[in-house]
Coordinates of C-alpha atoms and ligand atoms in Angstrom, one line a residue:
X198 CA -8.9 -13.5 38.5
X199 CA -10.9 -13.3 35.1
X200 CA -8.3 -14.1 31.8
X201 CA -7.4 -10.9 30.6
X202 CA -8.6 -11.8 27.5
X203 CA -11.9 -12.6 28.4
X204 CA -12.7 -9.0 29.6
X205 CA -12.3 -8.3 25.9
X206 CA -15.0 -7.4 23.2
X207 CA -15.5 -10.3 20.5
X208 CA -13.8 -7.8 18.0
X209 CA -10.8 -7.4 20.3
X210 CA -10.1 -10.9 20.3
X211 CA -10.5 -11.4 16.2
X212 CA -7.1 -9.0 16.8
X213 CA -5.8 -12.2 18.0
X214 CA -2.5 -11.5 19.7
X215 CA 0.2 -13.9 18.9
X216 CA 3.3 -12.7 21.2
X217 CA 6.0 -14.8 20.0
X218 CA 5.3 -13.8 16.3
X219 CA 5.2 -10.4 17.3
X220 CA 7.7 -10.8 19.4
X221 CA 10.4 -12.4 17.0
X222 CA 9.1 -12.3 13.3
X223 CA 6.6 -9.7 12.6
X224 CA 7.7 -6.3 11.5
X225 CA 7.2 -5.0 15.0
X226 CA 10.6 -5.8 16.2
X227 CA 12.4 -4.1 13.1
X228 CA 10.4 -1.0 14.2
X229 CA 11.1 -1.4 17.6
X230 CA 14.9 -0.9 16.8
X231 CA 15.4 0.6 13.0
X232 CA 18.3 0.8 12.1
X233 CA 19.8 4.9 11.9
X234 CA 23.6 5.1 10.3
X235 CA 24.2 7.4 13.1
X236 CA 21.9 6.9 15.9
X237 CA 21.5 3.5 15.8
X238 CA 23.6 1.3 13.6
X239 CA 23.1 -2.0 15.1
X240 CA 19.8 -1.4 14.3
X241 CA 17.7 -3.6 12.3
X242 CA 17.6 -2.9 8.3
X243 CA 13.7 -2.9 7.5
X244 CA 13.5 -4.3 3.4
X245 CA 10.2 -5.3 4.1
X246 CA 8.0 -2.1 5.3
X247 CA 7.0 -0.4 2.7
X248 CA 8.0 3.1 3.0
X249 CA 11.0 5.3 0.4
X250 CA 14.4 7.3 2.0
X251 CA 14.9 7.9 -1.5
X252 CA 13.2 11.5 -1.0
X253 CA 14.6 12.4 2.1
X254 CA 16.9 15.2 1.7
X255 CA 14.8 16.5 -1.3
X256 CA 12.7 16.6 1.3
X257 CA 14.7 18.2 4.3
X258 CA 16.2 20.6 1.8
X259 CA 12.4 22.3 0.8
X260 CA 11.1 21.6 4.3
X261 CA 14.4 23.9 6.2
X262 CA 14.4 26.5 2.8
X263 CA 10.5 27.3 2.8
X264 CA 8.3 27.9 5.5
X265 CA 5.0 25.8 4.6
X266 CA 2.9 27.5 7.7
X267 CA 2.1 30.2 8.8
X268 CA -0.1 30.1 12.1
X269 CA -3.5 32.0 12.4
X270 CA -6.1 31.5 15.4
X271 CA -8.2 29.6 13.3
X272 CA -6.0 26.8 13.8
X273 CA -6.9 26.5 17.5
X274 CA -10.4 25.3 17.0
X275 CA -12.6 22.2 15.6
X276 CA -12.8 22.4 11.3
X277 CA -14.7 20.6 8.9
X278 CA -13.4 17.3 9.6
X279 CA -13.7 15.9 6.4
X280 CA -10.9 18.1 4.8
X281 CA -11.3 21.9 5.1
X282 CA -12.3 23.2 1.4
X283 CA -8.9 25.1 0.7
X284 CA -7.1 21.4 1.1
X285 CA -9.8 19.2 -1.0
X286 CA -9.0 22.2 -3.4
X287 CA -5.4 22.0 -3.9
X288 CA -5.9 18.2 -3.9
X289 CA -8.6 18.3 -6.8
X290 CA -6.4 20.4 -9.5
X291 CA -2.9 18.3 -7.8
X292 CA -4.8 15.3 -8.7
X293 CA -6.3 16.0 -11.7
X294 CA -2.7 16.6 -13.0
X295 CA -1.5 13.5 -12.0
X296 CA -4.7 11.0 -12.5
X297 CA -5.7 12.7 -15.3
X298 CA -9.2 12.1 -15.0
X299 CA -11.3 11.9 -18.0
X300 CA -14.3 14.0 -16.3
X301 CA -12.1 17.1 -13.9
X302 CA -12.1 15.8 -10.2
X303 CA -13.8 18.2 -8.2
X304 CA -13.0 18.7 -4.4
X305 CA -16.6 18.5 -3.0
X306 CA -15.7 14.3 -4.1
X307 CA -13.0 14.3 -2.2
X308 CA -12.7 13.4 1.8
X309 CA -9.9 13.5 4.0
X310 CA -8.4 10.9 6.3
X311 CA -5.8 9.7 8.5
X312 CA -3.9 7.8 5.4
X313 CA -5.1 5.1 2.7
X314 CA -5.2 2.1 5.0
X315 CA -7.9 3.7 6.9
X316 CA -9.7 5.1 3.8
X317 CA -10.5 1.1 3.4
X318 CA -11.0 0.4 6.8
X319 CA -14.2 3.5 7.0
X320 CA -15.0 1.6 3.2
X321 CA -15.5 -1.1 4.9
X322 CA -17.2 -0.3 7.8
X323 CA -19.2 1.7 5.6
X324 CA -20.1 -0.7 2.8
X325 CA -20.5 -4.2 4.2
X326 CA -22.1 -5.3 7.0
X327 CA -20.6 -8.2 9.2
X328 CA -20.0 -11.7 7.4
X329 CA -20.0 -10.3 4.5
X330 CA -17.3 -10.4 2.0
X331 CA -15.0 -7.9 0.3
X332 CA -12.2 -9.8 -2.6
X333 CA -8.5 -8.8 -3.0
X334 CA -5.9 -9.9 -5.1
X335 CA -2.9 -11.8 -3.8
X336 CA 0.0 -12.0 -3.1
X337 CA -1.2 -8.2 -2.1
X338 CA -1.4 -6.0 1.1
X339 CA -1.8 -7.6 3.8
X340 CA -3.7 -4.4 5.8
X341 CA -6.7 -5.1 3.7
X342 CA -6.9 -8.0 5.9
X343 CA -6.3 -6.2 9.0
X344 CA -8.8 -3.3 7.9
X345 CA -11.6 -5.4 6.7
X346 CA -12.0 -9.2 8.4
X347 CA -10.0 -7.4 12.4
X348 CA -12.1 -4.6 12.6
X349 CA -15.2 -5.2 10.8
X350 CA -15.6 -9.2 10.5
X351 CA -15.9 -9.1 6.9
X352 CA -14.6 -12.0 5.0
X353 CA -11.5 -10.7 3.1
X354 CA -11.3 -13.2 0.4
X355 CA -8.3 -13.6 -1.4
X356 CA -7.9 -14.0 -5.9
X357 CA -4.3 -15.4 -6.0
X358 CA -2.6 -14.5 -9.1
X359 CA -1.6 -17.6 -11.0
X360 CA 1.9 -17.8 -11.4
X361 CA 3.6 -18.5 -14.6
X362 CA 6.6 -20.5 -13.7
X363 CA 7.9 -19.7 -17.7
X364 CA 7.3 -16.4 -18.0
X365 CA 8.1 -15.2 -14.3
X366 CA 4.7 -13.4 -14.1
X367 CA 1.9 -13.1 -11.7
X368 CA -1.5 -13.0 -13.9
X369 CA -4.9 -12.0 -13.3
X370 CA -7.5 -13.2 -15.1
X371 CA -10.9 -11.9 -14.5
X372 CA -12.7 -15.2 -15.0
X373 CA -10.7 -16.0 -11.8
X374 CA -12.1 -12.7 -9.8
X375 CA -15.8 -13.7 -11.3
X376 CA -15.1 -17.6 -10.2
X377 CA -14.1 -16.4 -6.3
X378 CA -17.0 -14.4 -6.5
X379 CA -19.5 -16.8 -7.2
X380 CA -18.3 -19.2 -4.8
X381 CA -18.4 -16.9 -1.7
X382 CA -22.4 -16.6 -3.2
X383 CA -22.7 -20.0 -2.9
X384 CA -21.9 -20.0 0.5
X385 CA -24.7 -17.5 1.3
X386 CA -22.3 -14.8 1.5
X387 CA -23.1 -11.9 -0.1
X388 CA -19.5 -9.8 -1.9
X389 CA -19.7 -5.9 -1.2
X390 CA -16.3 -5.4 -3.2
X391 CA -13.6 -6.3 -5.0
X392 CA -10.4 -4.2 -3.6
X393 CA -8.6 -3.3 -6.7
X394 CA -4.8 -2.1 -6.2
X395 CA -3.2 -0.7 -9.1
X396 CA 0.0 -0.3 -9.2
X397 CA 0.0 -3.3 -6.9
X398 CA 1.9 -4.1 -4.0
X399 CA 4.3 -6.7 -3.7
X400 CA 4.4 -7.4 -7.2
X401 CA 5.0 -3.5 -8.5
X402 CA 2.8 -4.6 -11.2
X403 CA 0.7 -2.2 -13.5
X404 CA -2.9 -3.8 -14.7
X405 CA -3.4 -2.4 -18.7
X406 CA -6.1 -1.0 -19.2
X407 CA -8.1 -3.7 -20.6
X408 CA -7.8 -5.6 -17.6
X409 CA -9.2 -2.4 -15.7
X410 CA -12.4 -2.2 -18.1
X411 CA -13.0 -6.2 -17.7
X412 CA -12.8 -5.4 -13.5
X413 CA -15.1 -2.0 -14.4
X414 CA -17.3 -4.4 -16.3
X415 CA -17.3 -7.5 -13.9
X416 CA -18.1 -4.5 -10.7
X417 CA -21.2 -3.3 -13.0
X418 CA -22.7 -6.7 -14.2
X419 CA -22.4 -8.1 -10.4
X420 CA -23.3 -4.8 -8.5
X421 CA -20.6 -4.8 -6.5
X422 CA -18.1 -1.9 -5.0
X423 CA -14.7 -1.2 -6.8
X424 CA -12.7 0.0 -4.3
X425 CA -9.3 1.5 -6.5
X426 CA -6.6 1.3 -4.5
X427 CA -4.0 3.6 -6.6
X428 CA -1.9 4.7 -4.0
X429 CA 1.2 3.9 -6.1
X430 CA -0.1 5.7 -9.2
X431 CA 3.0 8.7 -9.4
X432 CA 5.2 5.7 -8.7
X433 CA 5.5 4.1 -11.8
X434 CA 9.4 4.4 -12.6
X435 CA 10.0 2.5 -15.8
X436 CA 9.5 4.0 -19.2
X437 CA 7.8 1.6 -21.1
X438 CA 4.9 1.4 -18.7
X439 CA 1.9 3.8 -18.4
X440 CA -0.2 3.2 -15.5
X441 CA -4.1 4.9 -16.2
X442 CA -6.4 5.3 -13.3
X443 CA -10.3 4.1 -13.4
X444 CA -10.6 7.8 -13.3
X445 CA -9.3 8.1 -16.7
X446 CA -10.9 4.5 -18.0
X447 CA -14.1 5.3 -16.6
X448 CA -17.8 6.3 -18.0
X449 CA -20.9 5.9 -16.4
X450 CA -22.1 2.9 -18.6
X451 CA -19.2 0.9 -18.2
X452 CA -19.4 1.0 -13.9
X453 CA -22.3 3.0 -12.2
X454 CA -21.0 6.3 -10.8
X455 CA -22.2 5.3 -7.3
X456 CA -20.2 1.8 -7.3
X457 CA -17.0 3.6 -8.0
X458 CA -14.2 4.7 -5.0
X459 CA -10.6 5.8 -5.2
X460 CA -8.2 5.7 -2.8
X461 CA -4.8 7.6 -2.8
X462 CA -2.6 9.7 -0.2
X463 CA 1.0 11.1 0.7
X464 CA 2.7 8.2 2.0
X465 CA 4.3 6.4 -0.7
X466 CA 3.8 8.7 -4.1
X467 CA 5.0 11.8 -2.1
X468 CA 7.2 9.7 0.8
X469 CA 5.3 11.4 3.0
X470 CA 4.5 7.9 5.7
X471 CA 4.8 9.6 8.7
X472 CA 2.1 13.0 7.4
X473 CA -0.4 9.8 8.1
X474 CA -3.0 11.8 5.7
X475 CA -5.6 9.8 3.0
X476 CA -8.4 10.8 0.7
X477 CA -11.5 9.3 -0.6
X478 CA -12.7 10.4 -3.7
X479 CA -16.5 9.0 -4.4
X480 CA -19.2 10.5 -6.0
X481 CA -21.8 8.5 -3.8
X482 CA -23.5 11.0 -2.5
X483 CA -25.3 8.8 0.6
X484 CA -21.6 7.3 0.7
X485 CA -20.3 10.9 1.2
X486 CA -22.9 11.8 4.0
X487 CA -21.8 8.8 5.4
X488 CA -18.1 9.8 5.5
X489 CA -19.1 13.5 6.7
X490 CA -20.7 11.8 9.8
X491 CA -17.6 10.2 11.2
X492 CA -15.1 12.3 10.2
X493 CA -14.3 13.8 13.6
X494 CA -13.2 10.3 14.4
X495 CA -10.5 10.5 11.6
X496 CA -10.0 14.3 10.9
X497 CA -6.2 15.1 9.8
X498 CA -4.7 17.9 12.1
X499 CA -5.8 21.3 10.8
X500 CA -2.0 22.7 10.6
X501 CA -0.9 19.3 8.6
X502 CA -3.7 20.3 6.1
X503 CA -2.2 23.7 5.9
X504 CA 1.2 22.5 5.3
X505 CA 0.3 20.3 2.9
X506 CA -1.7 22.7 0.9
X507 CA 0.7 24.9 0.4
X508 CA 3.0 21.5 -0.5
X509 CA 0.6 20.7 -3.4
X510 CA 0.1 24.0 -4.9
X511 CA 3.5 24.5 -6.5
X512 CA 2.5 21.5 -9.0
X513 CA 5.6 22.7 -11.8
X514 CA 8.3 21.1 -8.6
X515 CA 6.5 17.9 -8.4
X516 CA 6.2 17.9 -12.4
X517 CA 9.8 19.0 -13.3
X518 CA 11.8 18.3 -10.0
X519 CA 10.2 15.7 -7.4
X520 CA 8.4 13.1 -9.7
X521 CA 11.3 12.7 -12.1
X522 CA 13.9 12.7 -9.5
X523 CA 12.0 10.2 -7.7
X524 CA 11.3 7.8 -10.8
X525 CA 15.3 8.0 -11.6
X526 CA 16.0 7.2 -8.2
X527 CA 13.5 4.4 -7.7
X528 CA 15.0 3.0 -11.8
X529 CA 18.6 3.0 -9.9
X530 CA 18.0 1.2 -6.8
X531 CA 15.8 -1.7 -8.2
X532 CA 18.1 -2.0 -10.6
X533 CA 20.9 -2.5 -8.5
X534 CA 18.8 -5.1 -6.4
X535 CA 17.7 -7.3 -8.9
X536 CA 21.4 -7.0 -9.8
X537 CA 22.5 -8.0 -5.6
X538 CA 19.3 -11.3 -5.9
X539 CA 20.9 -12.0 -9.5
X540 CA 24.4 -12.5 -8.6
X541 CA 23.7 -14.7 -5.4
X542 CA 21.5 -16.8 -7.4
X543 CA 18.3 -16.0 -6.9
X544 CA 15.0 -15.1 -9.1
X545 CA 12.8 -11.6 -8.7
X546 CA 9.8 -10.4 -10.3
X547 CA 10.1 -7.9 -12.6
X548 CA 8.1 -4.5 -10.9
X549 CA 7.6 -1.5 -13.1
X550 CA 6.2 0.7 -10.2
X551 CA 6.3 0.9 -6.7
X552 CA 8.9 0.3 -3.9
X553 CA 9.1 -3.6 -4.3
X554 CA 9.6 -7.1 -5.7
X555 CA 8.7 -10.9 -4.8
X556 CA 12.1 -12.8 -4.2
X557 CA 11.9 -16.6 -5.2
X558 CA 13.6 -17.8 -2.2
X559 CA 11.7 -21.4 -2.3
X560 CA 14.9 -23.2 -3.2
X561 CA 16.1 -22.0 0.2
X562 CA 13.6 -24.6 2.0
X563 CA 13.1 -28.3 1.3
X564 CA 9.9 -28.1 1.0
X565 CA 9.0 -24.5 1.6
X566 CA 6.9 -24.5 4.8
X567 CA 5.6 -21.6 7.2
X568 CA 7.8 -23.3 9.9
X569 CA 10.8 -23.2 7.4
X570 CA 10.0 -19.4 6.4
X571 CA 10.0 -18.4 10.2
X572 CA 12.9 -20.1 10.7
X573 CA 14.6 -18.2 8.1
X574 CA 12.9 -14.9 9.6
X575 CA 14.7 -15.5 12.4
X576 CA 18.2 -16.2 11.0
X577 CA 17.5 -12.8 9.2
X578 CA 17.0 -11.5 12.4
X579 CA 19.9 -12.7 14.3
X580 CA 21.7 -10.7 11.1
X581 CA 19.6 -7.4 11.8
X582 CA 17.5 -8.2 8.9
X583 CA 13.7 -7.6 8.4
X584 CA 11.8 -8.7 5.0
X585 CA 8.2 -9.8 4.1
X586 CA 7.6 -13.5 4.3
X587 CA 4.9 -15.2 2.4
X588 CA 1.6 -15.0 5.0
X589 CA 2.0 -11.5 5.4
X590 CA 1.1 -10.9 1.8
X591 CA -0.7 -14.5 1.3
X592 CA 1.8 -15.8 -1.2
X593 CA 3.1 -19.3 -1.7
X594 CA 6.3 -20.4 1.1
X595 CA 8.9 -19.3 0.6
X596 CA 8.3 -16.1 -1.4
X597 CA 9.7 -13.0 0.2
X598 CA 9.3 -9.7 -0.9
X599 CA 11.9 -7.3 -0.7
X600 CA 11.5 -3.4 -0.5
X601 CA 14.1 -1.6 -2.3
X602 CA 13.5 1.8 -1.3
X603 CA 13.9 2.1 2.4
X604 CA 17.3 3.4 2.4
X605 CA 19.8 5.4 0.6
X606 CA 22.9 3.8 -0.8
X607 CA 24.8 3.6 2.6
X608 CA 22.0 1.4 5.0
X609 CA 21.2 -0.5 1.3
X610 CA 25.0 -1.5 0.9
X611 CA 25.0 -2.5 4.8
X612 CA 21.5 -4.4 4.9
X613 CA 22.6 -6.0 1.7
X614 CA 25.6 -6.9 2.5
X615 CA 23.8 -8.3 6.1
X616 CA 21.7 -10.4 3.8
X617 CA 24.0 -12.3 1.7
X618 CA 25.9 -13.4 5.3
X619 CA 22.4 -14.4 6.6
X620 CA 21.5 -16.6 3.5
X621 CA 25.6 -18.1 3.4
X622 CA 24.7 -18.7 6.9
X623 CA 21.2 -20.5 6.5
X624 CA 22.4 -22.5 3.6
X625 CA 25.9 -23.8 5.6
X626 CA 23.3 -24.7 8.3
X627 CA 20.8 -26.7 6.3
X628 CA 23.5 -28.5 4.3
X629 CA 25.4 -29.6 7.5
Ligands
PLP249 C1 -1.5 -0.9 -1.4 C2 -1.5 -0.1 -0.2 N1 -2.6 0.6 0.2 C3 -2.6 1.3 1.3 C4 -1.5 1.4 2.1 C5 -1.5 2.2 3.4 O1 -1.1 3.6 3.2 P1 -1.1 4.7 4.3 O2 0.2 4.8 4.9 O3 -1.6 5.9 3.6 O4 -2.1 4.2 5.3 C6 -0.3 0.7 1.8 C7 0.9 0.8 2.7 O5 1.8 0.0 2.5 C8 -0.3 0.0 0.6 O6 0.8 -0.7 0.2

């Protein structure tokens, strides 16, 4: 009998299976068994999927007192695939209230998709061709990688941010993008675009906006794609800090029009995950035929377009009631786990947005190692304990990062309190 996985396409196998990684220290065994307070308290507590509880009864509460759809036969039949007008609609003015474009966003820019991680995965099958190469900062999100070198076979070529042991900070300079850049040229392979994620994910860090018109500048003079991931952009929760979108930096002689692509969508902004809906907006108009052709391969659900249209409209809630609730609650809780990292001894990033932070776990190992981190995965998961280690987000050993949003204060007070036994734990062993 043939190996089963040599009956498998060349792509299938770049998906490269690794069973016991999957099997005890991906994320996959968190979701296999989350933990539920109720339901399922011996669950495992997830701090390293991205995803915010913080919304959830907000949430139930306007879901169970307003009825967001009402049924009609047109929602038994095929639709424009690419986000049916009334939606793109309600997205344009929601989004031009919360991007606050410099030029109005108009909804015939904007296509629809089944979430933000496969807006870049259809950007990548639509903008490089195999062997080619697409740049990302890191330590970042690790899907790019999974969107862009699994599925397509482009190179996904990583900018590490330099960090400053002094300061604490993660920096980006651009001469570094520019130097990555011209290396992968030099290998005869030719860079499509430079994946730009603002707010970024792990660090919950928020570029200025004279490191956005260097990035603008860099895209233009090397005539490459700037992909903006802003999927975090409602999400920045301290006060000091003003996040503005390439939308708002941008003019046609700083990047061409064409070169430009934004990618946002309900999951984390709205802690909407599980609605699984994305948009695109571009202004490329061969890029947009492009994305019309395919869509029935990624169309959102016509009745989840409805609901969420008539979610969007009533812009005064998110303004006065949603995003301000959300930014105190999201202030409170990382506040609360620097405080938790703090007391047990331990150094965090600072994050002004999003729902995360790097912990500095490296005096943990001796060195820090990939073999030491999974062995510490493990011991986290003997404690019902899921976070990010380092090559999942292509960070030095021994950097973890730690999501602070996932639950409300009960599962956060259990997981954390499951954390500091699993860490006692690892350092008794190791010093034994
Ligand atoms: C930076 C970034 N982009 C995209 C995504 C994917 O979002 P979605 O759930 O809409 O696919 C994530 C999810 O963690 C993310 O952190």
């Amino acid at each position: 009998m043939a190996s089963s996985e040599a009956l498998l396409s060349i792509r299938a196998k770049r998906l490269s299976v690794d069973m016991d990684y999957i099997s005890n220290y991906s994320v996959g065994s968190a979701l296999q068994n989350p933990f539920d307070e109720t339901k399922n308290p011996e669950g495992i507590i997830n701090f390293g999927t991205a995803v915010s509880g913080l919304m959830d009864e907000l949430w139930l509460t306007r879901f169970s007192q307003q009825s967001f759809f009402t049924p009609d036969s047109s929602h038994y039949r095929y639709y424009q695939c690419w986000g049916v007008d009334t939606f793109r609609e309600a997205l344009s003015k929601f989004m031009n209230i919360f991007f606050k474009p410099k030029k109005p966003i108009i909804f015939e820019n904007l296509y629809v998709l089944n979430g933000a991680l496969l807006s870049l995965d259809i950007l990548g099958f639509l903008l490089a061709d195999e062997g080619e190469s697409f740049v990302f900062l890191t330590p970042g999100y690790n899907g790019y990688y999974q969107a862009g070198f699994q599925r397509w076979g482009i190179h996904m070529v990583p900018v590490p941010l330099q960090h400053n042991e002094e300061s604490g900070e993660f920096e980006l300079t651009v001469s570094s993008v520019e130097k990555v850049i011209s290396d992968e040229e030099s290998k005869g392979r030719r860079v499509r675009a430079f994946v730009f994620n603002n707010p970024e994910n792990p660090l919950g860090k928020v570029f200025t906006v004279e490191i956005v018109k260097e990035i603008m500048n860099l895209c233009q003079r090397r005539k490459i794609h700037l992909i903006a991931d802003e999927i975090y952009c409602m999400s920045v929760f301290d006060e000091n800090t003003h996040f503005h979108s390439v939308l708002e930096i941008h003019n046609p002689t700083l990047l061409d029009t064409n070169l430009l692509h934004v990618i946002w969508g309900f999951s984390k902004d709205l802690c909407l995950t599980s609605f699984r809906t994305g948009v695109i907006h571009t202004e490329n108009v061969s890029l947009q035929n492009a994305l019309k052709s395919g869509s029935q391969f990624q169309a959102v659900p016509l009745p989840l377009m409805h609901i969420l249209t008539n979610v969007i409209s009533d812009a005064d809630w998110f303004k006065n009631k949603f995003v301000p609730t959300n930014h105190s609650r999201l202030r409170a809780t990382y506040a609360k786990c620097k405080e938790f990292f703090c007391k047990i001894g331990f150094t965090t990033t600072k994050s002004t947005a999003g729902f995360f932070f790097l912990v500095d776990l490296r005096p943990l190992f001796n060195p820090p190692s990939q073999e030491a981190s999974k062995a510490f995965v493990k011991k986290l998961y003997a404690h019902k304990i899921y976070m990010t280690p380092s090559w999942e987000m292509g960070a030095e050993h021994g950097w973890f990062r730690f999501v602070f949003t996932a639950y409300s204060t009960h599962g956060l007070d259990i997981g954390l309190a499951r954390l500091a036994a699993a860490i006692d734990e690892w350092k008794r062993d190791i010093s034994a």
